[in-house]
Amino acid sequence: MIAARARNVWVIWLSLALGLVLSVASLPSFMEQGRPLWPALLLTYWVLVLPHRVGMATAWFIGLLADVLNGTLLGLNALVLTLITFLVLSLHQRLRMFPLWQQSMVLLVVFGLAQLLHLWLNALTGSRPPTLAFVLPALVSALLWPWVHALLRGVHRRLGVN
């Protein structure tokens, strides 16, 4: 039984790969500024549920893959996803107690801080001018959190990922 559960770890990696694909999938131009932070959402779920399996090293690796896929400065998304993972791990015990709407509010702040760091690093490199639209992906991601949580929880329970 333990070996069967250990084999289902591939679900975590498959979901994170899906998050990377969704982060580069094409969207209509009016929706592009509000693109959800898919890798951050999926990483946050797995860090909350299985902190012994998914942590800072996973966040760094997924972030480097996101940098390569997006063609951004190498380490930019890695740093941002590692910050998100650090904050979620720091708040892990409290976040698990909260209902989903309160988790969404906390994640809005966490994702907002990550987006602020992303904006600041982009401004330092001169690749993007600072705008207030940086908050929109954090807001959309926080609104999507209950649905992402419910979907991944169903997959987690059905496949017995541990």
mmCIF file with all atom_site columns, C-alpha atoms in Angstrom, residues 10 12-20 23 39-40 43 47 53-70 72-83 85:
data_model
loop_
_atom_site.group_PDB
_atom_site.id
_atom_site.type_symbol
_atom_site.label_atom_id
_atom_site.label_alt_id
_atom_site.label_comp_id
_atom_site.label_asym_id
_atom_site.label_entity_id
_atom_site.label_seq_id
_atom_site.pdbx_PDB_ins_code
_atom_site.Cartn_x
_atom_site.Cartn_y
_atom_site.Cartn_z
_atom_site.occupancy
_atom_site.B_iso_or_equiv
_atom_site.pdbx_formal_charge
_atom_site.auth_seq_id
_atom_site.auth_comp_id
_atom_site.auth_asym_id
_atom_site.auth_atom_id
_atom_site.pdbx_PDB_model_num
ATOM 1  C CA . TRP A 1 10 ? 3.858  11.760 -10.351 1.00 0.00 ? 10 TRP A CA 1
ATOM 2  C CA . ILE A 1 12 ? 2.266  16.435 -8.206  1.00 0.00 ? 12 ILE A CA 1
ATOM 3  C CA . TRP A 1 13 ? 4.787  16.815 -11.018 1.00 0.00 ? 13 TRP A CA 1
ATOM 4  C CA . LEU A 1 14 ? 2.122  16.446 -13.690 1.00 0.00 ? 14 LEU A CA 1
ATOM 5  C CA . SER A 1 15 ? 0.010  19.186 -12.114 1.00 0.00 ? 15 SER A CA 1
ATOM 6  C CA . LEU A 1 16 ? 3.018  21.504 -11.820 1.00 0.00 ? 16 LEU A CA 1
ATOM 7  C CA . ALA A 1 17 ? 3.879  20.829 -15.478 1.00 0.00 ? 17 ALA A CA 1
ATOM 8  C CA . LEU A 1 18 ? 0.271  21.648 -16.371 1.00 0.00 ? 18 LEU A CA 1
ATOM 9  C CA . GLY A 1 19 ? 0.657  24.909 -14.456 1.00 0.00 ? 19 GLY A CA 1
ATOM 10 C CA . LEU A 1 20 ? 3.730  25.772 -16.513 1.00 0.00 ? 20 LEU A CA 1
ATOM 11 C CA . SER A 1 23 ? 1.282  30.001 -17.810 1.00 0.00 ? 23 SER A CA 1
ATOM 12 C CA . PRO A 1 39 ? 2.481  27.703 -11.169 1.00 0.00 ? 39 PRO A CA 1
ATOM 13 C CA . ALA A 1 40 ? 2.095  29.666 -7.931  1.00 0.00 ? 40 ALA A CA 1
ATOM 14 C CA . LEU A 1 43 ? 2.603  25.012 -5.966  1.00 0.00 ? 43 LEU A CA 1
ATOM 15 C CA . VAL A 1 47 ? 2.953  23.033 -0.281  1.00 0.00 ? 47 VAL A CA 1
ATOM 16 C CA . ARG A 1 53 ? 7.145  16.491 -0.449  1.00 0.00 ? 53 ARG A CA 1
ATOM 17 C CA . VAL A 1 54 ? 6.965  19.955 -2.037  1.00 0.00 ? 54 VAL A CA 1
ATOM 18 C CA . GLY A 1 55 ? 9.121  22.781 -0.743  1.00 0.00 ? 55 GLY A CA 1
ATOM 19 C CA . MET A 1 56 ? 11.630 25.459 -1.594  1.00 0.00 ? 56 MET A CA 1
ATOM 20 C CA . ALA A 1 57 ? 13.756 23.306 -3.911  1.00 0.00 ? 57 ALA A CA 1
ATOM 21 C CA . THR A 1 58 ? 10.682 22.340 -5.930  1.00 0.00 ? 58 THR A CA 1
ATOM 22 C CA . ALA A 1 59 ? 9.650  25.992 -6.153  1.00 0.00 ? 59 ALA A CA 1
ATOM 23 C CA . TRP A 1 60 ? 13.126 26.975 -7.343  1.00 0.00 ? 60 TRP A CA 1
ATOM 24 C CA . PHE A 1 61 ? 13.149 24.240 -10.000 1.00 0.00 ? 61 PHE A CA 1
ATOM 25 C CA . ILE A 1 62 ? 9.650  25.105 -11.272 1.00 0.00 ? 62 ILE A CA 1
ATOM 26 C CA . GLY A 1 63 ? 10.637 28.776 -11.284 1.00 0.00 ? 63 GLY A CA 1
ATOM 27 C CA . LEU A 1 64 ? 13.704 28.080 -13.407 1.00 0.00 ? 64 LEU A CA 1
ATOM 28 C CA . LEU A 1 65 ? 11.541 26.120 -15.848 1.00 0.00 ? 65 LEU A CA 1
ATOM 29 C CA . ALA A 1 66 ? 9.107  29.052 -15.941 1.00 0.00 ? 66 ALA A CA 1
ATOM 30 C CA . ASP A 1 67 ? 12.008 31.417 -16.675 1.00 0.00 ? 67 ASP A CA 1
ATOM 31 C CA . VAL A 1 68 ? 13.100 29.261 -19.590 1.00 0.00 ? 68 VAL A CA 1
ATOM 32 C CA . LEU A 1 69 ? 9.534  28.940 -20.930 1.00 0.00 ? 69 LEU A CA 1
ATOM 33 C CA . ASN A 1 70 ? 8.770  32.664 -20.622 1.00 0.00 ? 70 ASN A CA 1
ATOM 34 C CA . THR A 1 72 ? 12.648 36.029 -18.767 1.00 0.00 ? 72 THR A CA 1
ATOM 35 C CA . LEU A 1 73 ? 15.774 36.756 -16.795 1.00 0.00 ? 73 LEU A CA 1
ATOM 36 C CA . LEU A 1 74 ? 17.014 33.430 -15.423 1.00 0.00 ? 74 LEU A CA 1
ATOM 37 C CA . GLY A 1 75 ? 16.139 33.212 -11.743 1.00 0.00 ? 75 GLY A CA 1
ATOM 38 C CA . LEU A 1 76 ? 13.389 35.846 -11.747 1.00 0.00 ? 76 LEU A CA 1
ATOM 39 C CA . ASN A 1 77 ? 10.416 33.478 -11.528 1.00 0.00 ? 77 ASN A CA 1
ATOM 40 C CA . ALA A 1 78 ? 12.491 31.101 -9.428  1.00 0.00 ? 78 ALA A CA 1
ATOM 41 C CA . LEU A 1 79 ? 12.991 33.814 -6.822  1.00 0.00 ? 79 LEU A CA 1
ATOM 42 C CA . VAL A 1 80 ? 9.326  34.817 -6.896  1.00 0.00 ? 80 VAL A CA 1
ATOM 43 C CA . LEU A 1 81 ? 8.042  31.230 -6.554  1.00 0.00 ? 81 LEU A CA 1
ATOM 44 C CA . THR A 1 82 ? 10.547 30.551 -3.778  1.00 0.00 ? 82 THR A CA 1
ATOM 45 C CA . LEU A 1 83 ? 9.277  33.646 -1.935  1.00 0.00 ? 83 LEU A CA 1
ATOM 46 C CA . THR A 1 85 ? 6.655  28.973 -1.042  1.00 0.00 ? 85 THR A CA 1
#
